[in-house]
């Protein structure tokens, strides 16, 4: 399974990075939009929409919201980042409260569906805004993806080797505090590496006093995104969100952490001139 995960993830990551750095900006927006629409197809199933027509309509709704946001150039506008951050803060607080219960109350399908419309559109806005930042956009987006990937990889291996104390047993029994610590450690190393490599070449890069706290925030919310999708799958009685990516499951299984981490990074970058 690990070999299959690597053989799927590495080529996909290289293609994404090539688009981020060398393709026109509209390509990144287009690829992200396509990813969100594909993720919406999977989310529809987790929201209880089983019929093909209903799932297609749900995916079309996400496509429509993204199209309107693109036409209005919302990523370039100010103000939407704060509600985006509040959205994920609210989800984090709610997950913390339900994780202490012996059983999680069922969420109605309409609520799960509405949450998907907001989450997927917000993720597209965030990634588009980060990549469009003057001068350092590709670097910021690469940093975001590196932190999310680092947290995922570090969490996977640290959890398998040292995992003892469960993080949220009623939501995701496999998640452990040791895995979170391992993911955070690797993500911090990634942040330090990016800061060193970009020193001089990116004069506007903020220092470690900004970068390290933001790294911690991004990792924390990447875990929140992972837990949120795990809860949706448990509510829907699914082990994976789909079968699109060998060794990973569905697309949502691959990008769940990014969905929460991207709005946090977009909000943090508001403080960077």
Short mmCIF file of C-alpha atoms in Angstrom, two decimals:
data_model
loop_
_atom_site.label_atom_id
_atom_site.label_comp_id
_atom_site.label_asym_id
_atom_site.label_seq_id
_atom_site.Cartn_x
_atom_site.Cartn_y
_atom_site.Cartn_z
CA UNK A 1 0.00 0.00 0.00
CA UNK A 2 2.82 2.43 0.83
CA UNK A 3 4.49 1.77 -2.53
CA UNK A 4 1.21 2.39 -4.32
CA UNK A 5 0.68 5.63 -2.38
CA UNK A 6 4.14 6.86 -3.34
CA UNK A 7 3.76 5.90 -7.01
CA UNK A 8 0.51 7.87 -7.12
CA UNK A 9 1.51 10.89 -5.04
CA UNK A 10 4.97 11.72 -6.42
CA UNK A 11 4.07 12.11 -10.13
CA UNK A 12 0.91 14.00 -9.19
CA UNK A 13 2.88 16.37 -6.94
CA UNK A 14 5.46 17.02 -9.66
CA UNK A 15 2.77 17.85 -12.20
CA UNK A 16 1.07 20.24 -9.76
CA UNK A 17 4.35 21.99 -8.93
CA UNK A 18 5.20 22.35 -12.63
CA UNK A 19 1.85 24.06 -13.24
CA UNK A 20 2.27 26.32 -10.19
CA UNK A 21 5.70 27.53 -11.27
CA UNK A 22 5.75 27.53 -15.06
CA UNK A 23 2.20 27.63 -16.39
CA UNK A 24 0.15 30.85 -16.69
CA UNK A 25 -1.76 31.75 -13.53
CA UNK A 26 -5.08 30.91 -15.13
CA UNK A 27 -3.93 27.29 -15.35
CA UNK A 28 -3.56 27.04 -11.60
CA UNK A 29 -7.04 28.46 -11.15
CA UNK A 30 -8.41 26.07 -13.76
CA UNK A 31 -6.75 22.99 -12.30
CA UNK A 32 -7.91 23.93 -8.82
CA UNK A 33 -11.44 24.52 -10.10
CA UNK A 34 -11.46 21.11 -11.78
CA UNK A 35 -10.20 19.51 -8.57
CA UNK A 36 -12.94 21.18 -6.53
CA UNK A 37 -15.64 20.04 -8.96
CA UNK A 38 -14.32 16.47 -8.86
CA UNK A 39 -14.17 16.67 -5.05
CA UNK A 40 -17.76 17.93 -5.08
CA UNK A 41 -18.85 14.74 -6.85
CA UNK A 42 -17.39 12.76 -3.93
CA UNK A 43 -18.71 15.17 -1.31
CA UNK A 44 -22.22 14.76 -2.70
CA UNK A 45 -22.08 11.06 -1.84
CA UNK A 46 -20.91 11.87 1.70
CA UNK A 47 -23.83 14.31 1.98
CA UNK A 48 -26.29 11.54 1.15
CA UNK A 49 -26.84 12.29 -2.54
CA UNK A 50 -26.60 8.85 -4.11
CA UNK A 51 -28.27 9.32 -7.50
CA UNK A 52 -25.97 10.27 -10.36
CA UNK A 53 -28.15 13.23 -11.40
CA UNK A 54 -28.15 14.65 -7.87
CA UNK A 55 -24.38 14.31 -7.56
CA UNK A 56 -23.91 15.91 -10.98
CA UNK A 57 -26.14 18.80 -9.93
CA UNK A 58 -24.15 19.27 -6.74
CA UNK A 59 -20.85 19.30 -8.64
CA UNK A 60 -22.40 21.77 -11.08
CA UNK A 61 -23.38 24.03 -8.18
CA UNK A 62 -19.76 24.17 -7.00
CA UNK A 63 -18.64 24.87 -10.58
CA UNK A 64 -21.18 27.69 -10.77
CA UNK A 65 -20.06 29.27 -7.51
CA UNK A 66 -16.43 29.16 -8.62
CA UNK A 67 -17.32 30.64 -12.01
CA UNK A 68 -19.14 33.56 -10.38
CA UNK A 69 -16.23 34.13 -8.00
CA UNK A 70 -13.81 34.12 -10.94
CA UNK A 71 -15.92 36.54 -12.98
CA UNK A 72 -16.12 38.92 -10.02
CA UNK A 73 -12.38 38.46 -9.36
CA UNK A 74 -13.11 37.68 -5.72
CA UNK A 75 -9.61 36.24 -5.02
CA UNK A 76 -8.13 39.71 -5.62
CA UNK A 77 -10.59 41.42 -3.31
CA UNK A 78 -10.09 42.09 0.39
CA UNK A 79 -12.30 40.95 3.22
CA UNK A 80 -13.33 37.38 2.36
CA UNK A 81 -10.29 35.91 4.14
CA UNK A 82 -11.64 36.72 7.60
CA UNK A 83 -14.98 34.90 7.17
CA UNK A 84 -13.00 32.01 5.68
CA UNK A 85 -10.82 31.79 8.76
CA UNK A 86 -13.86 32.07 11.04
CA UNK A 87 -15.51 29.22 9.12
CA UNK A 88 -12.65 26.86 9.91
CA UNK A 89 -12.28 28.11 13.46
CA UNK A 90 -15.94 27.25 13.99
CA UNK A 91 -15.43 23.77 12.54
CA UNK A 92 -12.39 23.25 14.78
CA UNK A 93 -14.31 24.22 17.91
CA UNK A 94 -17.23 21.99 16.95
CA UNK A 95 -14.93 19.01 16.25
CA UNK A 96 -13.26 19.53 19.61
CA UNK A 97 -16.63 19.44 21.36
CA UNK A 98 -17.96 16.33 19.61
CA UNK A 99 -14.65 14.46 19.94
CA UNK A 100 -15.26 14.28 23.69
CA UNK A 101 -18.58 12.50 23.27
CA UNK A 102 -19.03 8.75 23.20
CA UNK A 103 -21.09 9.07 20.02
CA UNK A 104 -21.35 11.79 17.40
CA UNK A 105 -24.88 13.03 16.63
CA UNK A 106 -25.91 12.52 12.99
CA UNK A 107 -25.68 15.56 10.75
CA UNK A 108 -28.57 16.13 8.32
CA UNK A 109 -27.69 15.72 4.67
CA UNK A 110 -28.59 19.31 3.80
CA UNK A 111 -26.08 20.59 6.37
CA UNK A 112 -23.32 18.34 5.07
CA UNK A 113 -24.12 19.48 1.54
CA UNK A 114 -24.12 23.18 2.43
CA UNK A 115 -20.80 22.77 4.24
CA UNK A 116 -19.30 21.31 1.08
CA UNK A 117 -20.43 24.22 -1.08
CA UNK A 118 -18.75 26.66 1.30
CA UNK A 119 -15.62 24.61 1.91
CA UNK A 120 -14.82 23.79 -1.71
CA UNK A 121 -15.49 27.31 -2.99
CA UNK A 122 -13.44 28.79 -0.17
CA UNK A 123 -10.54 26.46 -0.96
CA UNK A 124 -10.55 27.59 -4.59
CA UNK A 125 -10.61 31.25 -3.54
CA UNK A 126 -7.71 30.72 -1.14
CA UNK A 127 -5.41 28.84 -3.52
CA UNK A 128 -6.15 31.31 -6.33
CA UNK A 129 -5.43 34.30 -4.08
CA UNK A 130 -2.20 32.80 -2.74
CA UNK A 131 -0.88 31.99 -6.21
CA UNK A 132 -1.85 35.41 -7.56
CA UNK A 133 0.18 37.33 -4.98
CA UNK A 134 2.63 39.60 -6.76
CA UNK A 135 6.10 38.16 -7.15
CA UNK A 136 6.05 35.39 -4.56
CA UNK A 137 2.75 33.69 -5.38
CA UNK A 138 4.25 30.40 -6.63
CA UNK A 139 6.60 30.32 -3.64
CA UNK A 140 3.75 30.86 -1.16
CA UNK A 141 1.64 28.13 -2.77
CA UNK A 142 4.62 25.76 -2.84
CA UNK A 143 5.21 26.48 0.85
CA UNK A 144 1.56 25.75 1.64
CA UNK A 145 1.64 22.45 -0.22
CA UNK A 146 5.01 21.55 1.32
CA UNK A 147 3.65 22.15 4.82
CA UNK A 148 0.53 20.08 4.16
CA UNK A 149 2.53 17.26 2.56
CA UNK A 150 5.13 17.40 5.31
CA UNK A 151 2.47 17.20 8.01
CA UNK A 152 0.84 14.26 6.23
CA UNK A 153 4.07 12.32 5.68
CA UNK A 154 5.48 13.05 9.14
CA UNK A 155 2.15 12.20 10.74
CA UNK A 156 1.90 8.92 8.83
CA UNK A 157 5.30 7.58 9.83
CA UNK A 158 5.37 9.00 13.37
CA UNK A 159 1.88 7.66 14.00
CA UNK A 160 2.79 4.17 12.76
CA UNK A 161 5.99 4.06 14.78
CA UNK A 162 5.13 5.89 17.98
CA UNK A 163 1.35 6.32 17.98
CA UNK A 164 -0.22 5.49 21.35
CA UNK A 165 -2.57 8.26 22.45
CA UNK A 166 -5.59 8.76 20.22
CA UNK A 167 -6.34 12.27 19.07
CA UNK A 168 -10.09 11.94 18.47
CA UNK A 169 -11.15 8.32 18.79
CA UNK A 170 -14.83 8.91 17.98
CA UNK A 171 -13.94 10.70 14.75
CA UNK A 172 -10.77 9.02 13.46
CA UNK A 173 -9.43 6.16 15.59
CA UNK A 174 -6.18 6.03 13.63
CA UNK A 175 -5.11 9.58 14.44
CA UNK A 176 -2.72 9.97 17.37
CA UNK A 177 -1.07 12.85 19.20
CA UNK A 178 2.31 11.35 18.35
CA UNK A 179 1.39 11.48 14.67
CA UNK A 180 0.41 15.12 14.97
CA UNK A 181 3.73 15.89 16.67
CA UNK A 182 5.67 14.07 13.95
CA UNK A 183 3.78 15.91 11.25
CA UNK A 184 4.40 19.27 12.91
CA UNK A 185 8.11 18.53 13.25
CA UNK A 186 8.53 17.68 9.58
CA UNK A 187 6.44 20.69 8.53
CA UNK A 188 8.66 22.99 10.63
CA UNK A 189 11.72 21.51 8.91
CA UNK A 190 10.07 22.18 5.54
CA UNK A 191 9.39 25.78 6.55
CA UNK A 192 12.98 26.28 7.67
CA UNK A 193 14.22 24.75 4.43
CA UNK A 194 12.06 27.00 2.28
CA UNK A 195 13.13 30.06 4.29
CA UNK A 196 16.81 29.21 3.81
CA UNK A 197 16.50 28.37 0.11
CA UNK A 198 14.50 31.52 -0.64
CA UNK A 199 16.75 33.84 1.42
CA UNK A 200 18.13 36.51 -0.87
CA UNK A 201 16.13 35.35 -3.87
CA UNK A 202 12.89 36.42 -2.19
CA UNK A 203 13.67 39.62 -0.37
CA UNK A 204 10.06 40.13 0.72
CA UNK A 205 9.89 36.79 2.52
CA UNK A 206 8.97 37.43 6.17
CA UNK A 207 11.26 36.16 8.89
CA UNK A 208 10.98 33.16 11.16
CA UNK A 209 9.03 35.16 13.75
CA UNK A 210 6.15 35.17 11.24
CA UNK A 211 6.84 31.92 9.41
CA UNK A 212 7.03 29.50 12.33
CA UNK A 213 3.73 30.49 14.02
CA UNK A 214 1.99 30.39 10.64
CA UNK A 215 3.45 26.94 10.02
CA UNK A 216 1.99 25.73 13.32
CA UNK A 217 -1.41 27.21 12.40
CA UNK A 218 -1.36 25.62 8.95
CA UNK A 219 -0.49 22.20 10.39
CA UNK A 220 -3.14 22.44 13.11
CA UNK A 221 -5.83 23.26 10.58
CA UNK A 222 -4.60 20.60 8.18
CA UNK A 223 -5.40 18.14 10.97
CA UNK A 224 -8.79 19.81 11.40
CA UNK A 225 -9.50 19.34 7.69
CA UNK A 226 -8.50 15.69 7.90
CA UNK A 227 -10.73 15.11 10.91
CA UNK A 228 -13.65 16.93 9.29
CA UNK A 229 -13.53 14.64 6.26
CA UNK A 230 -13.14 11.59 8.50
CA UNK A 231 -16.31 12.61 10.34
CA UNK A 232 -18.19 13.01 7.06
CA UNK A 233 -17.11 9.55 5.95
CA UNK A 234 -18.20 8.01 9.25
CA UNK A 235 -21.57 9.73 8.96
CA UNK A 236 -21.96 8.39 5.42
CA UNK A 237 -20.67 4.90 6.27
CA UNK A 238 -17.71 5.20 3.89
CA UNK A 239 -14.09 4.14 4.36
CA UNK A 240 -12.85 6.33 1.49
CA UNK A 241 -14.43 9.22 -0.36
CA UNK A 242 -13.87 7.45 -3.68
CA UNK A 243 -11.51 5.31 -5.74
CA UNK A 244 -9.91 7.88 -8.02
CA UNK A 245 -6.35 7.70 -6.66
CA UNK A 246 -4.78 4.26 -6.15
CA UNK A 247 -3.50 3.86 -2.60
CA UNK A 248 -5.21 7.05 -1.44
CA UNK A 249 -8.90 6.52 -2.09
CA UNK A 250 -10.77 9.50 -3.47
CA UNK A 251 -9.63 13.00 -4.31
CA UNK A 252 -11.11 14.33 -1.07
CA UNK A 253 -8.96 11.85 0.85
CA UNK A 254 -5.92 13.48 -0.75
CA UNK A 255 -6.86 17.15 -0.40
CA UNK A 256 -8.88 17.21 2.84
CA UNK A 257 -6.02 18.84 4.79
CA UNK A 258 -5.46 21.43 2.05
CA UNK A 259 -9.12 22.48 2.14
CA UNK A 260 -8.64 23.79 5.69
CA UNK A 261 -4.99 24.85 5.47
CA UNK A 262 -5.37 27.07 2.37
CA UNK A 263 -7.84 29.57 3.95
CA UNK A 264 -5.55 29.84 6.99
CA UNK A 265 -2.54 30.64 4.80
CA UNK A 266 -4.59 33.10 2.73
CA UNK A 267 -5.68 34.90 5.91
CA UNK A 268 -2.12 34.94 7.29
CA UNK A 269 -0.79 36.48 4.07
CA UNK A 270 -3.05 39.49 4.54
CA UNK A 271 -0.47 40.70 7.07
CA UNK A 272 2.35 40.44 4.49
CA UNK A 273 2.87 43.50 2.31
#
